[in-house]
Every structure is written in C-alpha cells, then in structure tokens.
PDB file of C-alpha atoms in Angstrom:
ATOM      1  CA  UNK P   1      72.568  36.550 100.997  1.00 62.00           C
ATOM      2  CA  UNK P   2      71.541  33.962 103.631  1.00 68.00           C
ATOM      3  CA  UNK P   3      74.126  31.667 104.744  1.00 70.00           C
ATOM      4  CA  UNK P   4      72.989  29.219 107.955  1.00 72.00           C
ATOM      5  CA  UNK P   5      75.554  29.422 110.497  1.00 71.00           C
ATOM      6  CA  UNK P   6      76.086  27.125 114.116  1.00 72.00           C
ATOM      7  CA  UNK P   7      73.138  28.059 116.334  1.00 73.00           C
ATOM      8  CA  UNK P   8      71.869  30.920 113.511  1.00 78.00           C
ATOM      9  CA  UNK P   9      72.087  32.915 110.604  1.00 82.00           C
ATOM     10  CA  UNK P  10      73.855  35.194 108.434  1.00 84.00           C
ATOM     11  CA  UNK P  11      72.706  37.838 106.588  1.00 86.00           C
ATOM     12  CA  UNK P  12      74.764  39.625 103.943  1.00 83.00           C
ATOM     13  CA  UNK P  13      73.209  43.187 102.802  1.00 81.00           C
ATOM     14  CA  UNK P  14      74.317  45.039 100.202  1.00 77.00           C
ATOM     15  CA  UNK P  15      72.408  48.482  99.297  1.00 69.00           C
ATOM     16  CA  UNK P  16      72.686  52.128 100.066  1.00 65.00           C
ATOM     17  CA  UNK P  17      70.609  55.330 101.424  1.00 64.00           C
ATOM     18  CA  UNK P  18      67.769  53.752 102.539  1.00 72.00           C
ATOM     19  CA  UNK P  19      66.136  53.431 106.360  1.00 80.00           C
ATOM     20  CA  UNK P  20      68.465  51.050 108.418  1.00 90.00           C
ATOM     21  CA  UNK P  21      67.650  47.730 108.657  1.00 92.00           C
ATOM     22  CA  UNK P  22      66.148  46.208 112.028  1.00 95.00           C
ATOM     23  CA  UNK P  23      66.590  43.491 113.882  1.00 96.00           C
ATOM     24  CA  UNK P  24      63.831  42.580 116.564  1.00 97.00           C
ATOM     25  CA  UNK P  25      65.785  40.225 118.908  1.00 97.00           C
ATOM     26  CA  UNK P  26      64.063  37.484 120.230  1.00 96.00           C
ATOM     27  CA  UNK P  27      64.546  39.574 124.009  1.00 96.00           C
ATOM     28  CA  UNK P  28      62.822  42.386 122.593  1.00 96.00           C
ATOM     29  CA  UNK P  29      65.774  44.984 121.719  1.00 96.00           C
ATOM     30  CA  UNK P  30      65.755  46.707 118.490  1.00 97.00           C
ATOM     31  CA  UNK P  31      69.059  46.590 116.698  1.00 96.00           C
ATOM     32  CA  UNK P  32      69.376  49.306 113.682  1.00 93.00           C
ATOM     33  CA  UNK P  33      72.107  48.770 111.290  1.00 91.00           C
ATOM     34  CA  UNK P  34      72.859  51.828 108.287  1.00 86.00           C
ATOM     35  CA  UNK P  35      74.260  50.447 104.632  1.00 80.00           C
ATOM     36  CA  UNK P  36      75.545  54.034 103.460  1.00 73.00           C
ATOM     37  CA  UNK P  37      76.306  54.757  99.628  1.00 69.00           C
ATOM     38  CA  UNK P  38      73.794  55.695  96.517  1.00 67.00           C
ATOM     39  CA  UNK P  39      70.631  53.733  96.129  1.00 65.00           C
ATOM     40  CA  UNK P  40      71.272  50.232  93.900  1.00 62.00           C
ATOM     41  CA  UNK P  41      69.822  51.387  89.995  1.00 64.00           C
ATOM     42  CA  UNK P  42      70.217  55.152  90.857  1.00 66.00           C
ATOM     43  CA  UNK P  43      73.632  55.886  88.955  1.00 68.00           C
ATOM     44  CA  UNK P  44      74.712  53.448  86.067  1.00 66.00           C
ATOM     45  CA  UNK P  45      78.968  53.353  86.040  1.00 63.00           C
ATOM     46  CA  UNK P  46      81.393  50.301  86.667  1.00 55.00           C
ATOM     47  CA  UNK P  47      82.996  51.887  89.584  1.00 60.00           C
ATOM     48  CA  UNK P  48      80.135  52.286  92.166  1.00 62.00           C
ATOM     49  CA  UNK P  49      80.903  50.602  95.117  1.00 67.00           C
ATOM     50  CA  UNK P  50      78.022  49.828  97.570  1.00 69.00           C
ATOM     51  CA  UNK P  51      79.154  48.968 101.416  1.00 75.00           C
ATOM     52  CA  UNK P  52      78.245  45.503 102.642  1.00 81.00           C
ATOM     53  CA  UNK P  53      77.071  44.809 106.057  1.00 85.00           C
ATOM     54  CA  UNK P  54      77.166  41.276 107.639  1.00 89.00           C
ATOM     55  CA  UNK P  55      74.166  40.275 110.321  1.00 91.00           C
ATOM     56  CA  UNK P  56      73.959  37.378 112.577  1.00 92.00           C
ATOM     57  CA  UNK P  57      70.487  36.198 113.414  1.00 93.00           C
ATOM     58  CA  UNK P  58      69.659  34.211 116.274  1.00 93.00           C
ATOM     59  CA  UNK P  59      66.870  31.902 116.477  1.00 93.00           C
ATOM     60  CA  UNK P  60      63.592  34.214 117.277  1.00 94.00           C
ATOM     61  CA  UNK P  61      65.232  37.608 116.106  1.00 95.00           C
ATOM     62  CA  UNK P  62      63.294  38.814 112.940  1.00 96.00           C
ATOM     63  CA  UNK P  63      64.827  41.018 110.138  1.00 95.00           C
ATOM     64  CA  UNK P  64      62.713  43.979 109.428  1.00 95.00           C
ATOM     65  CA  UNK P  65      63.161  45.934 105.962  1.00 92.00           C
ATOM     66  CA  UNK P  66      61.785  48.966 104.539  1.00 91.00           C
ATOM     67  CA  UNK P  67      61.285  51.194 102.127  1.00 88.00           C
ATOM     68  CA  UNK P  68      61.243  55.191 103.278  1.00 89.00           C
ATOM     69  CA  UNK P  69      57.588  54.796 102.884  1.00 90.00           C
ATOM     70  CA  UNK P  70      56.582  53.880 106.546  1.00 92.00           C
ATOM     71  CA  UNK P  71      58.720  56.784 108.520  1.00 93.00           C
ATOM     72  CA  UNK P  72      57.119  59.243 105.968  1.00 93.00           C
ATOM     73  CA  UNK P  73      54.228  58.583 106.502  1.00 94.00           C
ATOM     74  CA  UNK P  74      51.838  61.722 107.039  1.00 94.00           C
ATOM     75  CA  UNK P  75      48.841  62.125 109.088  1.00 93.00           C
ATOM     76  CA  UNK P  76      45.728  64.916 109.140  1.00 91.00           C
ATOM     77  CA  UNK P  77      48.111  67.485 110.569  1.00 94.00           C
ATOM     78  CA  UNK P  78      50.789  67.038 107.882  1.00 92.00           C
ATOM     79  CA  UNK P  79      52.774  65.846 110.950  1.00 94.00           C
ATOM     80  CA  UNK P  80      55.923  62.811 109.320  1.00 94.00           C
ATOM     81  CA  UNK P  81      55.815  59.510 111.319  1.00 95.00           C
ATOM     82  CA  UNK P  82      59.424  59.742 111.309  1.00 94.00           C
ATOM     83  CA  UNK P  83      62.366  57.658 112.199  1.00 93.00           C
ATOM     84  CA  UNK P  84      62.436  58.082 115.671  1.00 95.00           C
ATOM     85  CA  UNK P  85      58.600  57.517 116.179  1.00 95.00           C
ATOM     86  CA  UNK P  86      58.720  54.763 114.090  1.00 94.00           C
ATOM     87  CA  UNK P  87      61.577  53.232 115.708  1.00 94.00           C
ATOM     88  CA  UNK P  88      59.804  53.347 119.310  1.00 95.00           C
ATOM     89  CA  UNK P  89      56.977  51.494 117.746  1.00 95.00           C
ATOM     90  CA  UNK P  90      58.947  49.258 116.816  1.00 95.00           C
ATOM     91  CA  UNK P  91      60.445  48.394 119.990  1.00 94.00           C
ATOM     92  CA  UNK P  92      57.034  48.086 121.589  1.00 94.00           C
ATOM     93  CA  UNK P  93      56.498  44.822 118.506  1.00 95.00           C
ATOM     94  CA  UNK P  94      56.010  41.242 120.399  1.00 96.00           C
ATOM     95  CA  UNK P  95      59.378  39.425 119.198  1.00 95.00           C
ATOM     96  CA  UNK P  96      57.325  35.965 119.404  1.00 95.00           C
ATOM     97  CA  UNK P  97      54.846  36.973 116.550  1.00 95.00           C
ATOM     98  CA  UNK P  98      55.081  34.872 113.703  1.00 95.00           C
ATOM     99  CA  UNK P  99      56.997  37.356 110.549  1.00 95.00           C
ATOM    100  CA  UNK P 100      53.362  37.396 109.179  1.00 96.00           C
ATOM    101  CA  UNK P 101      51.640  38.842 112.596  1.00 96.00           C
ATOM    102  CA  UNK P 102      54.754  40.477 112.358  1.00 95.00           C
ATOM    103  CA  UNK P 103      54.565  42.484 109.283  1.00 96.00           C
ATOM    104  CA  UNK P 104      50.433  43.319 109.842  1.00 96.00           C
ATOM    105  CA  UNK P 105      51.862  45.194 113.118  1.00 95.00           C
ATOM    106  CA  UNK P 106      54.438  46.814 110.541  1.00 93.00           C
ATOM    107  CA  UNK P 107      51.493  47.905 108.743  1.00 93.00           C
ATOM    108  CA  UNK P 108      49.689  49.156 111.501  1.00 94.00           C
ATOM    109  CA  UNK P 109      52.091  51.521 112.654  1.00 95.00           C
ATOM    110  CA  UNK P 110      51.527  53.528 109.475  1.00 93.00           C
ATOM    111  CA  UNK P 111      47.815  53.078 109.744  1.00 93.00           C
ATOM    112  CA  UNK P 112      47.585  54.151 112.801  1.00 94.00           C
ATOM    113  CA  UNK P 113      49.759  56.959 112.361  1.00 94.00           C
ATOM    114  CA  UNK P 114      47.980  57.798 109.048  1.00 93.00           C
ATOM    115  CA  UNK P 115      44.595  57.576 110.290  1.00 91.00           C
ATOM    116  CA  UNK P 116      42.623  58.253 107.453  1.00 86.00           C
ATOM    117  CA  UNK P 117      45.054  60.259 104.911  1.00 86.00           C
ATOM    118  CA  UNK P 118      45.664  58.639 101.734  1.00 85.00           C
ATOM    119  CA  UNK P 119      49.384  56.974 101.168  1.00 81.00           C
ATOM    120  CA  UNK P 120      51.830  59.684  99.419  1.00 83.00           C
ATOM    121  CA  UNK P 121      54.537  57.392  98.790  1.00 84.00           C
ATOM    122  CA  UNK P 122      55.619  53.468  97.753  1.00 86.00           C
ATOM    123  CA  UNK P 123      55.444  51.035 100.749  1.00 89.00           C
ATOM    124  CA  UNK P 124      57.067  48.078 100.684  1.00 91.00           C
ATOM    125  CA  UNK P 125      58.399  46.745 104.175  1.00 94.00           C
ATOM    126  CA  UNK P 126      59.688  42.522 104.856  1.00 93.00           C
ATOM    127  CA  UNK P 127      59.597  40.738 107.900  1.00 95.00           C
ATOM    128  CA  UNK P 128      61.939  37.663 107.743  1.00 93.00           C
ATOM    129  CA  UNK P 129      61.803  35.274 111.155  1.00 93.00           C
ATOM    130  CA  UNK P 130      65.089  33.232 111.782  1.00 91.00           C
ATOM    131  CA  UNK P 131      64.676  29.531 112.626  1.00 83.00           C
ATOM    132  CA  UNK P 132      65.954  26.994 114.963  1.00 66.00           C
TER     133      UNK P 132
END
C-alpha cells in the first residue's frame, strides 16, 4: 500500500519470512527492514496473522524487494552469495540510478556472483524509485 505523504511516501508491507526489504536512501545508506511471520499462501486458516511494517520514503530513496533467489545464489565453488555479501553490494548501488538502471545492477550482483552456473532457484527482485 502506497499512500503519498508531505515531502514523501508511505509504504505499507504486509508479508512474512522472506529477505528484508531495502531501502537505498537517496545519501547512499542501506536501510533493511524484517516482516516476520509464515510466507502469504503457505498455510490456509482464518487466524493467521501477518505483521505489518510501515516505511517512509523520501524523494530519491528506492525500495528494493526480493525474493530469496538473489542471496542464494551459487557460484562454481558451490560458495551462497548470501545475505551479508549481498547486502554490501548493495550499499556500493549509485542511489541516483533511475529504478530501471537500478534493478539491471540488482541483476548483476547475482551475475557476477554466479559467473557462469546456471540459476537453482526463482528470481524475482523490484526496484521502486520515490518521487518528488
């Protein structure tokens, strides 16, 4: 949920057991925030709850989201990007690219991590910029 607030944006997550969800401020800091519970679709019964986790987003931060695909990742020595690797090349992202340039450089942190080894796993990372 997306709700346009004085001077930003607010983001409303809802979700469970997945990586955390970045934020790439416009200064260059990576922000990490973790949605805990069961994955949404895993367990069918009235009385799951799922956490909610509220966001503000400043014009120039981008919202990164993932799948577990990316930090698990394996390359020719069976060696798992991993969160913390990941995370660090993350941090190193230019906060001015466009959320298109943005989400190439997503994908080339598994590529280049990968090098030539075949995908194991779903993928599925978006890159959402906020707007003046």
């Amino acid at each position: 949920d997306f709700q346009r607030r004085a001077g930003g944006l607010e983001v409303r997550a809802t979700g469970g057991s997945m990586p955390p969800i970045y934020v790439l401020r416009k200064d260059g800091r990576l922000d990490q925030s973790q949605i805990s519970g069961v994955p949404l679709g895993l367990i069918r019964t009235a009385d799951t709850s799922f956490d909610e986790l509220t966001l503000r987003l400043e014009p120039g931060d981008t919202l990164i989201l993932m799948s577990d695909g990316l930090p698990e990742i394996v390359n020719a020595a069976d060696q798992m990007l991993d969160y913390d690797r990941m995370e660090e090349r993350l941090s190193w992202l230019d906060p001015a690219l466009p959320a298109g340039r943005m989400l190439q450089q997503n994908l080339r942190i598994g590529d280049d991590w990968a090098e030539d080894e075949a995908l194991k796993d779903d993928l599925t990372i978006v890159v959402l910029k906020a707007r003046a």
